Short mmCIF file of C-alpha atoms in Angstrom, two decimals:
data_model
loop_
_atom_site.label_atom_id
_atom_site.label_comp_id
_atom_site.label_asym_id
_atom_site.label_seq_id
_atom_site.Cartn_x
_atom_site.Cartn_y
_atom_site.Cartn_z
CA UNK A 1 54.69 12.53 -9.37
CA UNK A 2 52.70 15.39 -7.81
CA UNK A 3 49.83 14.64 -5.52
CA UNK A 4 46.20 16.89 -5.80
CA UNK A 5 43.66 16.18 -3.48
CA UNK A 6 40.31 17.03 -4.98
CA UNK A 7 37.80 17.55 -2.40
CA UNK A 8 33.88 17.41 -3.43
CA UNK A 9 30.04 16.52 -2.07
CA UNK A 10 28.96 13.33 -4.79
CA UNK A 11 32.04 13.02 -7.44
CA UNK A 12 29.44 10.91 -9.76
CA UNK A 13 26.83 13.64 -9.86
CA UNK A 14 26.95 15.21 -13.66
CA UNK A 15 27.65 18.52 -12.30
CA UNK A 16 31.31 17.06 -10.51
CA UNK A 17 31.99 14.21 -12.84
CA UNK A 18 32.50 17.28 -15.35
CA UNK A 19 34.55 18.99 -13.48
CA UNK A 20 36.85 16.27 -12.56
CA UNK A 21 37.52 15.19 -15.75
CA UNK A 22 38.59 18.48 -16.75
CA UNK A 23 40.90 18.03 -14.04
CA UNK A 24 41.59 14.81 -15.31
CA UNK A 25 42.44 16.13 -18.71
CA UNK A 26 45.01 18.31 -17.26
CA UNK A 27 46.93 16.18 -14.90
CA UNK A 28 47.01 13.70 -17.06
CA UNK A 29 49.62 10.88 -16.12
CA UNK A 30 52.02 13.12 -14.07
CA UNK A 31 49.87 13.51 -11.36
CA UNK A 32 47.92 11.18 -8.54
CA UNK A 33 44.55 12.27 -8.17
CA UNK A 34 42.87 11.14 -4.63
CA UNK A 35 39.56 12.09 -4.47
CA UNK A 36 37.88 13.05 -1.21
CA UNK A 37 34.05 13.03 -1.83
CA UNK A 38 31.81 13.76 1.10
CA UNK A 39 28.35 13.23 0.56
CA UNK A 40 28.15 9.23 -1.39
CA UNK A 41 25.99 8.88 2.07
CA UNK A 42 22.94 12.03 2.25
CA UNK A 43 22.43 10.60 5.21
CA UNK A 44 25.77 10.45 7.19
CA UNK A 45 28.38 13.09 5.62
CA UNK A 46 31.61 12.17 5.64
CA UNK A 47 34.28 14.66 7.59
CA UNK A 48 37.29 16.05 5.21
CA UNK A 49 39.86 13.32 5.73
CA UNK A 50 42.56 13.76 3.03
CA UNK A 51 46.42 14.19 4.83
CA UNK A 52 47.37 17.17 3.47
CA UNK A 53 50.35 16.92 4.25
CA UNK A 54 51.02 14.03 1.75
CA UNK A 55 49.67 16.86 -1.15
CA UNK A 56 50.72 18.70 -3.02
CA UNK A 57 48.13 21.13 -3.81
CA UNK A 58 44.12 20.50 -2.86
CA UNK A 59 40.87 21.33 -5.41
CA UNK A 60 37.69 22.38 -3.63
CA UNK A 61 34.88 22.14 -5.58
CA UNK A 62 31.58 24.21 -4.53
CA UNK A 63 30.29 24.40 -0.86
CA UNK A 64 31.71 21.10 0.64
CA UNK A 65 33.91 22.87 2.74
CA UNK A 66 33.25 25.18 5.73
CA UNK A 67 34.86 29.07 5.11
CA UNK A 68 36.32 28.03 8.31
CA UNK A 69 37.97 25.18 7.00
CA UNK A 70 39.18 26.41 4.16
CA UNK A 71 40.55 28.99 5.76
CA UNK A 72 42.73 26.80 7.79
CA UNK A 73 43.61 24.52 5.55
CA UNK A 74 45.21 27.64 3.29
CA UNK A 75 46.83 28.87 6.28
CA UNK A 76 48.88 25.40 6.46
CA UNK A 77 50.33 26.80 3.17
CA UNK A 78 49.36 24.15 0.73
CA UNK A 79 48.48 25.57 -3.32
CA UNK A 80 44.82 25.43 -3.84
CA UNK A 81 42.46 26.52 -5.27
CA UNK A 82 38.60 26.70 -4.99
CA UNK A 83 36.07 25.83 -7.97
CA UNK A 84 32.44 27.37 -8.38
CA UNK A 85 33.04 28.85 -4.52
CA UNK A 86 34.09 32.36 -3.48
CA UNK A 87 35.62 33.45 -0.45
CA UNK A 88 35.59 37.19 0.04
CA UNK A 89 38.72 39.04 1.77
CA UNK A 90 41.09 35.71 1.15
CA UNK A 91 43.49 35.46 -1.14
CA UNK A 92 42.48 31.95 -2.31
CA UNK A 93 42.36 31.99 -6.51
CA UNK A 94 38.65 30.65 -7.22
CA UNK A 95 36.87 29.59 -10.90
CA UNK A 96 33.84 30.11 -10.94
CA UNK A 97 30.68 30.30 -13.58
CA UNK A 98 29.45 33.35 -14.07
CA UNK A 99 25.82 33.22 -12.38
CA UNK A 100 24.88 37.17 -12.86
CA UNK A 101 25.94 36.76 -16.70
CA UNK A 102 23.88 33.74 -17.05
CA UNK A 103 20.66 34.90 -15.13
CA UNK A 104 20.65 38.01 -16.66
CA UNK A 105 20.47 36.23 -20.29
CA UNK A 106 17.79 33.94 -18.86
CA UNK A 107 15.55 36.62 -17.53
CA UNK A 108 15.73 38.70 -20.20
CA UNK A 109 14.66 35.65 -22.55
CA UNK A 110 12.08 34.92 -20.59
CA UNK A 111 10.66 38.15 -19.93
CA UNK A 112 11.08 39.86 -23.18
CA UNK A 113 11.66 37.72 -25.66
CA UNK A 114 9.07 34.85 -24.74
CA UNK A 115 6.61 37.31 -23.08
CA UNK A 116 6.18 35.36 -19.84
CA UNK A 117 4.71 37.22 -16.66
CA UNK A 118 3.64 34.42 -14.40
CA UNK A 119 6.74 32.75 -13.28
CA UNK A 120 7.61 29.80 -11.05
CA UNK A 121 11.61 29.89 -9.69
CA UNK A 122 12.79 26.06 -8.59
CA UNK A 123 15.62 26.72 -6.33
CA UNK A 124 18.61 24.75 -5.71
CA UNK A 125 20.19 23.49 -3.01
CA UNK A 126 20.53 27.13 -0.44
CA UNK A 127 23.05 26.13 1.65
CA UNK A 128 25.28 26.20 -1.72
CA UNK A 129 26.65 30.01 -2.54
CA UNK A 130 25.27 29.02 -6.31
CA UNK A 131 21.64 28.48 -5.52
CA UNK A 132 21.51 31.41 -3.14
CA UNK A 133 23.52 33.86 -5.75
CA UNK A 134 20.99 32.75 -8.35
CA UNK A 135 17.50 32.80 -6.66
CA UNK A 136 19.08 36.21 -5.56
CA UNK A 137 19.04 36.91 -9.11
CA UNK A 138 15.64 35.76 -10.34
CA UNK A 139 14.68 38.28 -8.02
CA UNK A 140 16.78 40.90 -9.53
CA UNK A 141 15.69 40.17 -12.84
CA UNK A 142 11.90 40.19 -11.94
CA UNK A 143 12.56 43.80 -10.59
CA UNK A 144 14.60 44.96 -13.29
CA UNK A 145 11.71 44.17 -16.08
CA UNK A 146 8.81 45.60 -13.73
CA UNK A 147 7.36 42.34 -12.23
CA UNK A 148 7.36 42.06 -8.43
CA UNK A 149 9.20 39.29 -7.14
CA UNK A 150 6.63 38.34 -4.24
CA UNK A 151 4.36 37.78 -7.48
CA UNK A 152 6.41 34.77 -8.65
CA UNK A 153 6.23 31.36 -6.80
CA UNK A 154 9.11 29.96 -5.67
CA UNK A 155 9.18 25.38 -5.48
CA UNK A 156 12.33 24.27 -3.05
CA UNK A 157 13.99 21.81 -5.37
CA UNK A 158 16.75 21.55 -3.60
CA UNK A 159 18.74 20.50 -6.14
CA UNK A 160 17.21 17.21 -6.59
CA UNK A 161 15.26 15.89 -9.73
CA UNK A 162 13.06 13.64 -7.68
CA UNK A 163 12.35 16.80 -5.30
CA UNK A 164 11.14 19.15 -8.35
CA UNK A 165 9.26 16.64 -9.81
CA UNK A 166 7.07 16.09 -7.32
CA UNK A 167 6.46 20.15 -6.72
CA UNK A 168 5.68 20.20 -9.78
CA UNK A 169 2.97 17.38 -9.99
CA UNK A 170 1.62 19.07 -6.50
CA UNK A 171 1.62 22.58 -8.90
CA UNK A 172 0.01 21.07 -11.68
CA UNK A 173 -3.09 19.54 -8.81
CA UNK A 174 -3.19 23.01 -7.97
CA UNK A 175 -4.51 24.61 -10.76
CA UNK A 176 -2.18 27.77 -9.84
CA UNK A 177 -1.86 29.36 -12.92
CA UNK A 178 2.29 29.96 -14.60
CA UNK A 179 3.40 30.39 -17.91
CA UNK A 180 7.10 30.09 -17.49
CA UNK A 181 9.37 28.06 -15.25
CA UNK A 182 13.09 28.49 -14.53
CA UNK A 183 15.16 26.18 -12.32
CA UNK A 184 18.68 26.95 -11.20
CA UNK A 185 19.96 24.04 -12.34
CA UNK A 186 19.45 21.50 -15.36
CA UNK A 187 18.68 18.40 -14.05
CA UNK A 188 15.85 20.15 -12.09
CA UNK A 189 14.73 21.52 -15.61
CA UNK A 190 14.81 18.50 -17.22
CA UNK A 191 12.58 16.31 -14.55
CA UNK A 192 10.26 19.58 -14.48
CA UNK A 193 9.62 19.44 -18.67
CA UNK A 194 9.27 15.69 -18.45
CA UNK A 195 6.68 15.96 -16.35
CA UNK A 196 4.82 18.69 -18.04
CA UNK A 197 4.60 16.62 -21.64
CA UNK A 198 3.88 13.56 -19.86
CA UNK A 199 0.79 15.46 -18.61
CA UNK A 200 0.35 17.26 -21.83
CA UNK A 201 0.99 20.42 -21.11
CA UNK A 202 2.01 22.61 -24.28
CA UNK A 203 5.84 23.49 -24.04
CA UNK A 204 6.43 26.01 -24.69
CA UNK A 205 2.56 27.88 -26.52
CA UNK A 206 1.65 27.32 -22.41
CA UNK A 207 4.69 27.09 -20.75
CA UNK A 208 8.10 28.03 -21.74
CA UNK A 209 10.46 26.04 -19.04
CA UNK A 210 14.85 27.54 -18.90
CA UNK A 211 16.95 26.18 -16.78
CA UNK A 212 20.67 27.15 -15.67
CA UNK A 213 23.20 25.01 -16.57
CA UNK A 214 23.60 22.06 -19.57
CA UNK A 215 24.17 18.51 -20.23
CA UNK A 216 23.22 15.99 -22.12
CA UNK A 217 20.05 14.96 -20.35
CA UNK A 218 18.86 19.16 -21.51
CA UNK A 219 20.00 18.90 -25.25
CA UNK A 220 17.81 15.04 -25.30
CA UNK A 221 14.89 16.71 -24.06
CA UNK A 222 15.65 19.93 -25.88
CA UNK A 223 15.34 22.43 -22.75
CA UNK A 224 16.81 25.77 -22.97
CA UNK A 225 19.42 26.92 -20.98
CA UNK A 226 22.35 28.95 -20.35
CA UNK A 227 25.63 27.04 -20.13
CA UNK A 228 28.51 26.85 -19.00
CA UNK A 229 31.62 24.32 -20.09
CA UNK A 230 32.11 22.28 -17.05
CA UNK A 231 34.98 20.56 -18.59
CA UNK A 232 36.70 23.92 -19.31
CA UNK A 233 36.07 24.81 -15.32
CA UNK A 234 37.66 21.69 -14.72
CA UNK A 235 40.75 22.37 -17.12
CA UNK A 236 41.13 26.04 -15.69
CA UNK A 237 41.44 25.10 -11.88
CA UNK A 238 43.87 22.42 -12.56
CA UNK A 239 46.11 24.76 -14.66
CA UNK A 240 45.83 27.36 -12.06
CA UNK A 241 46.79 24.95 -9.15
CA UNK A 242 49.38 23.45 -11.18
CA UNK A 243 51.02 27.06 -11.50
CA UNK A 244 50.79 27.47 -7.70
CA UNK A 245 52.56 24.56 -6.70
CA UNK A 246 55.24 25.23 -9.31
CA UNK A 247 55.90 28.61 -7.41
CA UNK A 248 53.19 31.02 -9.46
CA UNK A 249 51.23 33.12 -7.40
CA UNK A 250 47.63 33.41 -8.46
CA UNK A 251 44.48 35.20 -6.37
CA UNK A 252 40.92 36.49 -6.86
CA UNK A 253 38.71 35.02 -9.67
CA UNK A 254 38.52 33.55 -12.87
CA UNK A 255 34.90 34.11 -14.16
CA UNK A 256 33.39 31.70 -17.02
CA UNK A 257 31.12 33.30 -19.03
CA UNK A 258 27.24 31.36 -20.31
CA UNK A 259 25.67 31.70 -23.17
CA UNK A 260 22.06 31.08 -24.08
CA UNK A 261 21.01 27.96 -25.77
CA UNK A 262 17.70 27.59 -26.67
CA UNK A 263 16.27 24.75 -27.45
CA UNK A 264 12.44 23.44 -27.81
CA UNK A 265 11.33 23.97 -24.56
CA UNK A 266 10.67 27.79 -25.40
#
């Protein structure tokens, strides 16, 4: 029975619980999955602690690893392969959503097709490549349909529901004027429209709110988004690893493409 070491921040966050059982699918009973996940404790991170020498092959998923680690741990000559994280200049295979396809459909909804000028960004988590790529990219896409970027306002969600909410109710006390909100990921997006409707504000004639990302917490609430199938991410990086440790050699990236779902929320 093969062994793969899956290596991740909080495996019961939607986001990894996704992925995992995509893995999960794959594996099925010929493999021992032993999970390695990091961050249960926010306030006392857990060092990488899986043997790798009792593996055979390792899933990273996202920024829980240092580059530097990685890099070592690759150099030790075990298969693996990294999921939603890309390391330039190695020859590491990666699978990864596809953040410019997905913020360029947002943007352009949002901008042309709704009509919205004023915009608030929610970023994720920065020290993640994701959240940095796609705040990178609401910038981009302000630019690209004639809005300056410095014009927009920009909450630090940092990934966390609770977080957004509250910037939002601290936006709302404001009186700051917005009439469209996109948050770089879902769960964000779905604490942020909660909180508008509980204070009755008109989603979306006032505010149209978008989000990156999906689940089923954005289809109940009917946000709008642009998706990916975490599953599928899942089911790709297992394959891939599968073939390495059965001799294939795979490197650079496997891209997963969004698409725009919209839903009540604009």
């Amino acid at each position: 029975m093969k062994r793969i070491g899956i290596v991740t921040t909080e495996q019961y966050k939607p986001f990894q619980m996704q992925i995992i059982e995509g893995i999960q699918a794959v594996t099925g009973q010929e493999c021992e999955l032993v999970i390695d996940s990091l961050g249960e404790d926010p306030t006392m991170r857990k060092d990488f602690s899986l043997d790798t020498r009792l593996l055979d092959g390792l899933i990273v998923i996202a920024d829980v690893l240092a580059d530097d680690t990685i890099l070592s741990l690759h150099a030790e000559g075990i298969p693996m392969t990294l999921v939603s994280h890309l390391l330039d200049d190695a020859r590491i295979p990666s699978v990864i959503q596809n953040n410019i396809d997905g913020m360029t459909q947002l943007m352009n909804y949002m901008i042309a097709d709704c009509q919205r000028r004023n915009l608030v960004f929610i970023q994720g988590n920065l020290a993640q490549g994701d959240s940095r790529e796609r705040l990178s990219l609401f910038q981009a896409g302000m630019m690209r349909h004639d809005l300056s970027p410095d014009d927009a306002l920009y909450i630090e969600g940092n990934g966390d529901p609770v977080i957004a909410g509250n910037a939002i109710l601290e936006l709302l006390d404001s009186d700051t004027s917005f009439d469209g909100i996109v948050a770089s990921d879902y769960l964000m997006g779905c604490a942020v429209l909660d909180i508008l409707r509980f204070y009755n504000v008109r989603i979306p004639r006032d505010v149209s709110v978008m989000a990156f990302g999906d689940g089923t917490e954005a289809i109940e609430l009917g946000l709008t988004v642009v998706g990916v199938n975490l599953i599928d991410l899942g089911q790709r990086s297992a394959r891939q690893l599968l073939g390495q440790i059965d001799g294939i050699r795979f490197s650079g990236v496997t891209w997963l493409n969004t698409e725009l779902i919209v839903r009540d929320s604009s």
